Amino acid sequence: MNKNKEFELRYAVRPFKRENKKIEEDLNNKIKKNLKLLENIPNRLPIMTYYEEILGSSSRIDELKKAKENGKKIVGVFCNFVPEELLYAAGLVPIRLCAGSYDTIYPAEEILPRDICQLIKSSVGFKLLGLSYFELCDLVIIPTTCDGKKKLGEMLNSFVPVLLLELPNRKNLQRAKDFWINEVKTLKKKLEKFARVKITRQGLKHAIQTLQKRQAVFRKFYELRKNNQGLNGRDTFLVIQAAFYDEVSRWIEKTQTLCDQLVSNKKSQESRIRLLLTGAPIIWPNYKLLNIIEESGAIIVADELCSGTRMLYDPVGVDEWTEKAMITGIAYRYLLPSTCPCFTESNDRMDRILDLLNEFNVEGV
C-alpha cells in the first residue's frame, strides 16, 4: 500500500452521524423549561410569542425545509464576521449556527480535543446528532476567530462544504484592512460559484438597504432599553437571537411592532439594579445565567456580547453605490466596529464598555 495512503487511513478522523433520542428529549425539555420561565415574566407583551415560536418550535425549520425543496440554498454561519449582505445578494438564506446546549457536548468529545471550548463541542454535537438547523445547511462559513473555530471547520467539512474566512490579527492597520477587503472579495466569488449566480450591483445594493432597515429598527429597540420602556434582558436576547434564523423582513416588521407596543405601554417596570453583561456569548437555550440574574431581582439593561447587541447594531456605510464602494463598506462594517477579543488590541472594547455604563445608567457589570 502507498505509504501516504496508509498514513491517511491510519490517522483519518471519520466522524459519523448517530441518533440519541435521550439527548434530543433533554434538549426539548430544556427549551420548554426556558419558555415556561419566560412566560412567567410580569407585564409581558403578547408580541413576544412570535420570538418564542422562532426559537422554541420547529415552525421556522419547516419553512426552511420547504424553501430547500423549492431550490433555495441554506448557508450556516458562525460569529459576527460573515457578511450577510453577500449571502442575500446571492439569493442564499443565512442562519447562525453557534450552539448553546451542553447536552450535545458529549458526542463531540469522541472526536474533539478535551480542552476545546464548549461552544465548539456543542456545535459539532448538533451536527453529529443531525439536530436543528445544522441538518439544513448546504454550506457553512466559519471565520478563523480562534483555534477552536479552525478545528470546527475541519470537523464539519466531513459532512458539509466549509469555507473559512481568514481574519487579520490587528484590525486597525491599513494592510489588515486591505487583507480583509480581499477576503470579502474572495468570498463573493466563492458564493457566486456555489450559488451559480452573479452577484449584481443592484442585488448587493438591495441587500445592504434591507439590512440597514433591520439595523434601524434594532437601534430604535436599543434606545428604549435606556429607560424603563425597554424589555428585560432575557426577552431582549430572545428578540436578537430570533434574527439568527428568521426571514429578515418578517423580523423587521415584528420588531417594529414590538417597539410601537413598548412606546405605548403605560406599565413602567419596577426599579431594579441595572446591570451590563459582557464576556463569552450566551446562546439559546442556555439562558441559565440570564435567568439567575433576573430572577434574583436585577435587570440586564445592556450587553457587550457578540450574541447580543454587537450582532445587529452597526449598519453598512456606503458613500456611493458602486460595487467597489459597497464591498469596502461591507468589509469595514464587519471589521472595524468589532470588539472581539480575537484581535490583539482591545482598547476600543474597554471604551465601548465605559460608554455603555454612562448611556444606560449601569450600576454593575
Short mmCIF file of C-alpha atoms in Angstrom, two decimals:
data_model
loop_
_atom_site.label_atom_id
_atom_site.label_comp_id
_atom_site.label_asym_id
_atom_site.label_seq_id
_atom_site.Cartn_x
_atom_site.Cartn_y
_atom_site.Cartn_z
CA MET A 1 0.00 0.00 0.00
CA ASN A 2 1.15 3.55 -0.76
CA LYS A 3 2.75 4.99 2.40
CA ASN A 4 0.85 8.27 2.16
CA LYS A 5 -2.42 6.41 1.74
CA GLU A 6 -1.60 4.20 4.70
CA PHE A 7 -0.96 7.28 6.85
CA GLU A 8 -4.26 8.88 5.76
CA LEU A 9 -6.23 5.74 6.60
CA ARG A 10 -4.49 5.24 9.92
CA TYR A 11 -4.93 8.76 11.21
CA ALA A 12 -8.06 9.97 9.43
CA VAL A 13 -10.84 11.29 11.63
CA ARG A 14 -14.05 9.73 10.40
CA PRO A 15 -16.90 11.20 12.41
CA PHE A 16 -20.22 9.53 11.84
CA LYS A 17 -23.80 10.54 12.40
CA ARG A 18 -25.67 8.85 15.17
CA GLU A 19 -29.02 9.14 16.93
CA ASN A 20 -29.52 9.73 20.61
CA LYS A 21 -33.16 10.13 21.50
CA LYS A 22 -32.35 10.89 25.13
CA ILE A 23 -30.23 13.91 24.20
CA GLU A 24 -32.96 15.15 21.85
CA GLU A 25 -35.51 14.68 24.62
CA ASP A 26 -33.37 16.51 27.19
CA LEU A 27 -32.80 19.38 24.77
CA ASN A 28 -36.51 19.75 24.04
CA ASN A 29 -37.29 19.66 27.76
CA LYS A 30 -34.78 22.45 28.43
CA ILE A 31 -36.33 24.56 25.68
CA LYS A 32 -39.78 24.05 27.19
CA LYS A 33 -38.45 24.90 30.66
CA ASN A 34 -36.89 28.13 29.40
CA LEU A 35 -40.09 29.11 27.60
CA LYS A 36 -42.05 28.50 30.80
CA LEU A 37 -39.68 30.76 32.76
CA LEU A 38 -40.09 33.48 30.13
CA GLU A 39 -43.88 33.20 30.25
CA ASN A 40 -43.76 34.00 33.97
CA ILE A 41 -42.16 37.42 33.42
CA PRO A 42 -44.65 40.08 34.62
CA ASN A 43 -46.32 42.53 32.19
CA ARG A 44 -45.03 40.65 29.16
CA LEU A 45 -46.19 41.89 25.75
CA PRO A 46 -48.20 39.49 23.52
CA ILE A 47 -45.83 40.08 20.56
CA MET A 48 -43.16 38.05 22.40
CA THR A 49 -44.91 34.83 21.36
CA TYR A 50 -43.53 35.41 17.84
CA TYR A 51 -39.92 35.30 19.07
CA GLU A 52 -40.70 32.27 21.25
CA GLU A 53 -42.08 30.45 18.23
CA ILE A 54 -38.95 31.11 16.15
CA LEU A 55 -36.60 29.82 18.86
CA GLY A 56 -38.81 27.31 20.64
CA SER A 57 -40.68 25.45 17.91
CA SER A 58 -39.98 23.81 14.56
CA SER A 59 -42.04 26.31 12.53
CA ARG A 60 -39.03 28.10 11.02
CA ILE A 61 -37.26 24.80 10.36
CA ASP A 62 -40.33 23.60 8.47
CA GLU A 63 -40.32 26.81 6.40
CA LEU A 64 -36.66 26.33 5.51
CA LYS A 65 -37.27 22.70 4.51
CA LYS A 66 -39.94 23.88 2.07
CA ALA A 67 -37.59 26.58 0.78
CA LYS A 68 -34.94 23.91 0.12
CA GLU A 69 -37.49 21.83 -1.77
CA ASN A 70 -38.08 24.88 -3.96
CA GLY A 71 -34.39 25.24 -4.73
CA LYS A 72 -33.19 27.65 -2.02
CA LYS A 73 -29.77 27.00 -0.50
CA ILE A 74 -29.18 27.43 3.24
CA VAL A 75 -25.84 28.74 4.50
CA GLY A 76 -24.84 28.30 8.14
CA VAL A 77 -22.53 30.93 9.62
CA PHE A 78 -20.57 31.31 12.84
CA CYS A 79 -19.58 34.51 14.66
CA ASN A 80 -20.33 38.06 13.51
CA PHE A 81 -17.82 38.38 10.69
CA VAL A 82 -19.68 36.70 7.81
CA PRO A 83 -21.18 39.42 5.54
CA GLU A 84 -24.88 38.63 5.34
CA GLU A 85 -25.26 41.19 2.55
CA LEU A 86 -23.31 38.95 0.17
CA LEU A 87 -25.42 35.93 1.07
CA TYR A 88 -28.72 37.72 0.50
CA ALA A 89 -27.42 39.24 -2.75
CA ALA A 90 -26.60 35.71 -3.97
CA GLY A 91 -30.13 34.51 -3.17
CA LEU A 92 -28.92 32.39 -0.24
CA VAL A 93 -30.53 32.07 3.20
CA PRO A 94 -28.13 32.68 6.11
CA ILE A 95 -28.69 31.20 9.57
CA ARG A 96 -26.36 31.42 12.54
CA LEU A 97 -25.18 28.07 13.88
CA CYS A 98 -23.46 28.90 17.19
CA ALA A 99 -24.91 26.27 19.53
CA GLY A 100 -25.89 26.85 23.14
CA SER A 101 -26.76 23.43 24.53
CA TYR A 102 -24.41 21.45 26.75
CA ASP A 103 -26.46 18.27 26.08
CA THR A 104 -24.82 17.96 22.66
CA ILE A 105 -21.27 18.28 24.00
CA TYR A 106 -20.80 14.60 24.88
CA PRO A 107 -20.97 13.07 21.37
CA ALA A 108 -18.46 15.69 20.13
CA GLU A 109 -15.93 14.76 22.82
CA GLU A 110 -15.33 11.50 20.97
CA ILE A 111 -13.53 13.35 18.18
CA LEU A 112 -12.54 16.78 19.55
CA PRO A 113 -9.68 17.71 21.90
CA ARG A 114 -10.61 17.70 25.58
CA ASP A 115 -9.76 21.35 26.24
CA ILE A 116 -11.54 22.88 23.25
CA CYS A 117 -14.35 25.30 24.13
CA GLN A 118 -17.87 24.12 24.89
CA LEU A 119 -19.47 26.15 22.09
CA ILE A 120 -17.36 24.28 19.52
CA LYS A 121 -18.21 20.91 21.07
CA SER A 122 -21.89 21.75 21.25
CA SER A 123 -21.93 22.82 17.59
CA VAL A 124 -20.20 19.63 16.42
CA GLY A 125 -22.57 17.61 18.61
CA PHE A 126 -25.59 19.16 16.90
CA LYS A 127 -24.24 18.07 13.53
CA LEU A 128 -23.32 14.57 14.69
CA LEU A 129 -26.83 14.10 16.04
CA GLY A 130 -28.49 15.63 12.97
CA LEU A 131 -30.35 18.20 15.04
CA SER A 132 -31.99 21.54 14.40
CA TYR A 133 -30.75 23.91 11.70
CA PHE A 134 -27.44 22.09 11.24
CA GLU A 135 -29.04 19.44 9.05
CA LEU A 136 -30.43 22.02 6.63
CA CYS A 137 -27.14 23.65 5.65
CA ASP A 138 -25.76 23.29 2.13
CA LEU A 139 -22.67 25.31 3.06
CA VAL A 140 -21.04 26.55 6.28
CA ILE A 141 -18.86 29.68 6.60
CA ILE A 142 -16.55 29.96 9.61
CA PRO A 143 -14.32 32.94 10.44
CA THR A 144 -10.95 31.98 11.94
CA THR A 145 -11.55 33.83 15.21
CA CYS A 146 -9.79 31.17 17.30
CA ASP A 147 -8.06 27.79 17.07
CA GLY A 148 -11.34 26.14 18.02
CA LYS A 149 -13.16 27.61 15.01
CA LYS A 150 -10.38 26.40 12.72
CA LYS A 151 -10.75 22.89 14.15
CA LEU A 152 -14.53 23.21 13.83
CA GLY A 153 -14.13 23.82 10.10
CA GLU A 154 -12.04 20.68 9.78
CA MET A 155 -14.64 18.59 11.63
CA LEU A 156 -17.73 19.94 9.86
CA ASN A 157 -16.07 19.56 6.46
CA SER A 158 -16.60 15.81 6.85
CA PHE A 159 -20.34 16.44 6.49
CA VAL A 160 -20.86 19.67 4.56
CA PRO A 161 -18.73 22.05 2.43
CA VAL A 162 -16.98 24.62 4.64
CA LEU A 163 -15.45 27.99 3.75
CA LEU A 164 -13.01 29.60 6.19
CA LEU A 165 -12.78 33.39 6.42
CA GLU A 166 -9.28 34.46 7.44
CA LEU A 167 -9.17 37.36 9.90
CA PRO A 168 -6.26 39.75 10.46
CA ASN A 169 -4.84 39.99 13.98
CA ARG A 170 -4.64 43.79 14.14
CA LYS A 171 -7.70 45.33 12.52
CA ASN A 172 -6.59 48.99 12.55
CA LEU A 173 -3.52 48.55 10.32
CA GLN A 174 -4.03 49.54 6.69
CA ARG A 175 -2.58 46.25 5.47
CA ALA A 176 -5.09 44.43 7.70
CA LYS A 177 -7.97 46.41 6.17
CA ASP A 178 -6.70 45.67 2.66
CA PHE A 179 -6.32 41.98 3.54
CA TRP A 180 -9.89 41.82 4.85
CA ILE A 181 -11.33 43.61 1.80
CA ASN A 182 -9.66 40.97 -0.37
CA GLU A 183 -11.12 38.22 1.84
CA VAL A 184 -14.60 39.66 1.29
CA LYS A 185 -14.00 39.86 -2.47
CA THR A 186 -12.82 36.26 -2.49
CA LEU A 187 -15.89 35.19 -0.52
CA LYS A 188 -18.09 36.95 -3.08
CA LYS A 189 -16.51 34.92 -5.89
CA LYS A 190 -16.86 31.67 -3.97
CA LEU A 191 -20.52 32.37 -3.21
CA GLU A 192 -21.20 33.14 -6.87
CA LYS A 193 -19.65 29.81 -7.82
CA PHE A 194 -21.55 27.95 -5.10
CA ALA A 195 -24.93 29.54 -5.88
CA ARG A 196 -24.30 29.60 -9.65
CA VAL A 197 -25.38 33.23 -9.85
CA LYS A 198 -23.76 36.59 -10.46
CA ILE A 199 -23.99 38.99 -7.51
CA THR A 200 -25.10 42.15 -9.28
CA ARG A 201 -24.61 45.73 -8.17
CA GLN A 202 -28.38 46.18 -7.80
CA GLY A 203 -28.72 42.93 -5.86
CA LEU A 204 -25.96 43.98 -3.48
CA LYS A 205 -27.49 47.44 -3.04
CA HIS A 206 -30.89 45.91 -2.21
CA ALA A 207 -29.33 43.52 0.33
CA ILE A 208 -27.46 46.37 2.03
CA GLN A 209 -30.60 48.52 2.21
CA THR A 210 -32.67 45.65 3.60
CA LEU A 211 -30.20 45.02 6.41
CA GLN A 212 -29.87 48.76 7.05
CA LYS A 213 -33.63 48.71 7.78
CA ARG A 214 -33.07 45.87 10.24
CA GLN A 215 -30.34 47.84 11.98
CA ALA A 216 -32.52 50.97 12.10
CA VAL A 217 -35.35 49.06 13.80
CA PHE A 218 -32.91 47.44 16.19
CA ARG A 219 -31.41 50.81 17.12
CA LYS A 220 -34.89 52.06 17.96
CA PHE A 221 -35.35 49.00 20.17
CA TYR A 222 -31.87 49.60 21.63
CA GLU A 223 -32.72 53.19 22.59
CA LEU A 224 -35.80 52.01 24.50
CA ARG A 225 -33.54 49.90 26.73
CA LYS A 226 -32.03 53.08 28.16
CA ASN A 227 -35.12 53.74 30.24
CA ASN A 228 -37.95 51.77 31.79
CA GLN A 229 -39.68 51.41 28.41
CA GLY A 230 -37.26 48.66 27.36
CA LEU A 231 -37.57 44.92 27.80
CA ASN A 232 -35.86 42.79 30.42
CA GLY A 233 -32.58 41.15 29.44
CA ARG A 234 -33.98 37.69 28.75
CA ASP A 235 -36.59 38.92 26.31
CA THR A 236 -34.02 41.20 24.70
CA PHE A 237 -31.79 38.23 23.92
CA LEU A 238 -34.84 36.38 22.60
CA VAL A 239 -35.55 39.26 20.20
CA ILE A 240 -31.95 39.46 18.99
CA GLN A 241 -31.43 35.72 18.59
CA ALA A 242 -34.66 35.24 16.65
CA ALA A 243 -32.84 37.25 13.96
CA PHE A 244 -30.29 34.40 13.77
CA TYR A 245 -32.89 32.28 11.99
CA ASP A 246 -35.96 34.17 10.82
CA GLU A 247 -36.71 35.75 7.47
CA VAL A 248 -35.33 39.28 7.69
CA SER A 249 -38.37 41.28 6.51
CA ARG A 250 -40.68 39.47 8.96
CA TRP A 251 -38.26 40.11 11.84
CA ILE A 252 -38.18 43.82 10.90
CA GLU A 253 -41.98 44.01 10.83
CA LYS A 254 -42.43 42.20 14.15
CA THR A 255 -39.71 44.18 15.91
CA GLN A 256 -41.17 47.45 14.66
CA THR A 257 -44.50 46.34 16.19
CA LEU A 258 -42.66 45.49 19.41
CA CYS A 259 -41.12 48.97 19.52
CA ASP A 260 -44.53 50.57 18.99
CA GLN A 261 -46.00 48.48 21.81
CA LEU A 262 -43.13 49.39 24.13
CA VAL A 263 -43.62 53.11 23.45
CA SER A 264 -47.38 52.94 24.08
CA ASN A 265 -47.09 50.60 27.07
CA LYS A 266 -48.04 52.58 30.19
CA LYS A 267 -46.89 49.94 32.66
CA SER A 268 -43.47 51.03 33.89
CA GLN A 269 -41.07 48.41 35.19
CA GLU A 270 -40.25 48.30 38.86
CA SER A 271 -36.92 49.80 39.88
CA ARG A 272 -34.17 47.15 39.88
CA ILE A 273 -30.37 47.04 39.90
CA ARG A 274 -29.25 47.82 36.34
CA LEU A 275 -26.53 45.51 35.01
CA LEU A 276 -24.30 45.36 31.94
CA LEU A 277 -23.47 41.87 30.66
CA THR A 278 -20.13 41.24 28.94
CA GLY A 279 -17.95 38.20 28.28
CA ALA A 280 -18.47 34.98 26.33
CA PRO A 281 -21.56 34.61 24.09
CA ILE A 282 -24.83 33.38 25.59
CA ILE A 283 -26.83 31.34 23.08
CA TRP A 284 -30.39 30.00 23.28
CA PRO A 285 -31.45 27.79 25.03
CA ASN A 286 -28.59 28.18 27.53
CA TYR A 287 -30.15 31.16 29.35
CA LYS A 288 -29.20 29.88 32.79
CA LEU A 289 -27.09 32.94 33.66
CA LEU A 290 -29.78 35.33 32.41
CA ASN A 291 -32.41 33.54 34.49
CA ILE A 292 -30.26 33.60 37.64
CA ILE A 293 -29.54 37.33 37.31
CA GLU A 294 -33.09 38.47 36.63
CA GLU A 295 -34.84 36.06 38.97
CA SER A 296 -32.55 37.40 41.71
CA GLY A 297 -34.07 40.85 41.26
CA ALA A 298 -31.62 42.60 38.91
CA ILE A 299 -32.21 43.54 35.27
CA ILE A 300 -29.83 43.35 32.31
CA VAL A 301 -30.20 46.71 30.57
CA ALA A 302 -27.22 46.46 28.21
CA ASP A 303 -24.77 43.93 26.86
CA GLU A 304 -21.46 43.77 25.04
CA LEU A 305 -21.80 40.26 23.62
CA CYS A 306 -21.37 39.00 20.05
CA SER A 307 -24.59 37.00 20.58
CA GLY A 308 -26.38 40.18 21.63
CA THR A 309 -26.24 43.84 20.66
CA ARG A 310 -22.98 43.57 18.71
CA MET A 311 -24.65 41.42 16.07
CA LEU A 312 -27.27 43.92 14.91
CA TYR A 313 -26.12 47.38 15.92
CA ASP A 314 -23.78 48.53 13.12
CA PRO A 315 -25.06 49.32 9.60
CA VAL A 316 -23.02 49.27 6.39
CA GLY A 317 -21.87 52.79 5.49
CA VAL A 318 -21.77 53.46 1.74
CA ASP A 319 -20.55 56.70 0.11
CA GLU A 320 -21.70 55.74 -3.38
CA TRP A 321 -23.47 52.74 -4.89
CA THR A 322 -20.55 51.40 -6.92
CA GLU A 323 -19.55 47.78 -6.43
CA LYS A 324 -16.14 48.79 -5.10
CA ALA A 325 -17.62 51.20 -2.54
CA MET A 326 -20.23 48.66 -1.41
CA ILE A 327 -17.66 45.88 -0.95
CA THR A 328 -15.42 48.25 1.01
CA GLY A 329 -18.37 49.40 3.14
CA ILE A 330 -19.37 45.81 3.87
CA ALA A 331 -15.80 44.83 4.77
CA TYR A 332 -15.37 47.78 7.12
CA ARG A 333 -18.75 47.19 8.80
CA TYR A 334 -17.77 43.67 9.87
CA LEU A 335 -14.17 44.50 10.83
CA LEU A 336 -13.77 47.96 12.34
CA PRO A 337 -16.63 48.19 14.91
CA SER A 338 -15.91 44.68 16.21
CA THR A 339 -14.67 44.46 19.78
CA CYS A 340 -13.98 40.72 19.54
CA PRO A 341 -11.05 39.63 21.76
CA CYS A 342 -9.60 37.73 18.78
CA PHE A 343 -7.84 40.99 17.87
CA THR A 344 -4.58 41.83 19.61
CA GLU A 345 -5.66 45.35 20.61
CA SER A 346 -8.73 45.73 22.83
CA ASN A 347 -8.78 49.38 23.93
CA ASP A 348 -11.90 50.01 21.86
CA ARG A 349 -13.70 47.27 23.78
CA MET A 350 -12.94 48.95 27.10
CA ASP A 351 -14.03 52.31 25.66
CA ARG A 352 -17.26 50.71 24.46
CA ILE A 353 -18.00 49.26 27.91
CA LEU A 354 -17.38 52.64 29.56
CA ASP A 355 -19.72 54.32 27.06
CA LEU A 356 -22.43 51.75 27.82
CA LEU A 357 -22.08 52.36 31.56
CA ASN A 358 -22.95 56.01 31.03
CA GLU A 359 -25.60 55.54 28.34
CA PHE A 360 -27.63 53.01 30.31
CA ASN A 361 -27.02 54.23 33.87
CA VAL A 362 -25.44 50.88 34.69
CA GLU A 363 -24.92 50.02 38.35
CA GLY A 364 -22.92 46.81 37.93
CA VAL A 365 -21.01 44.79 35.32
#
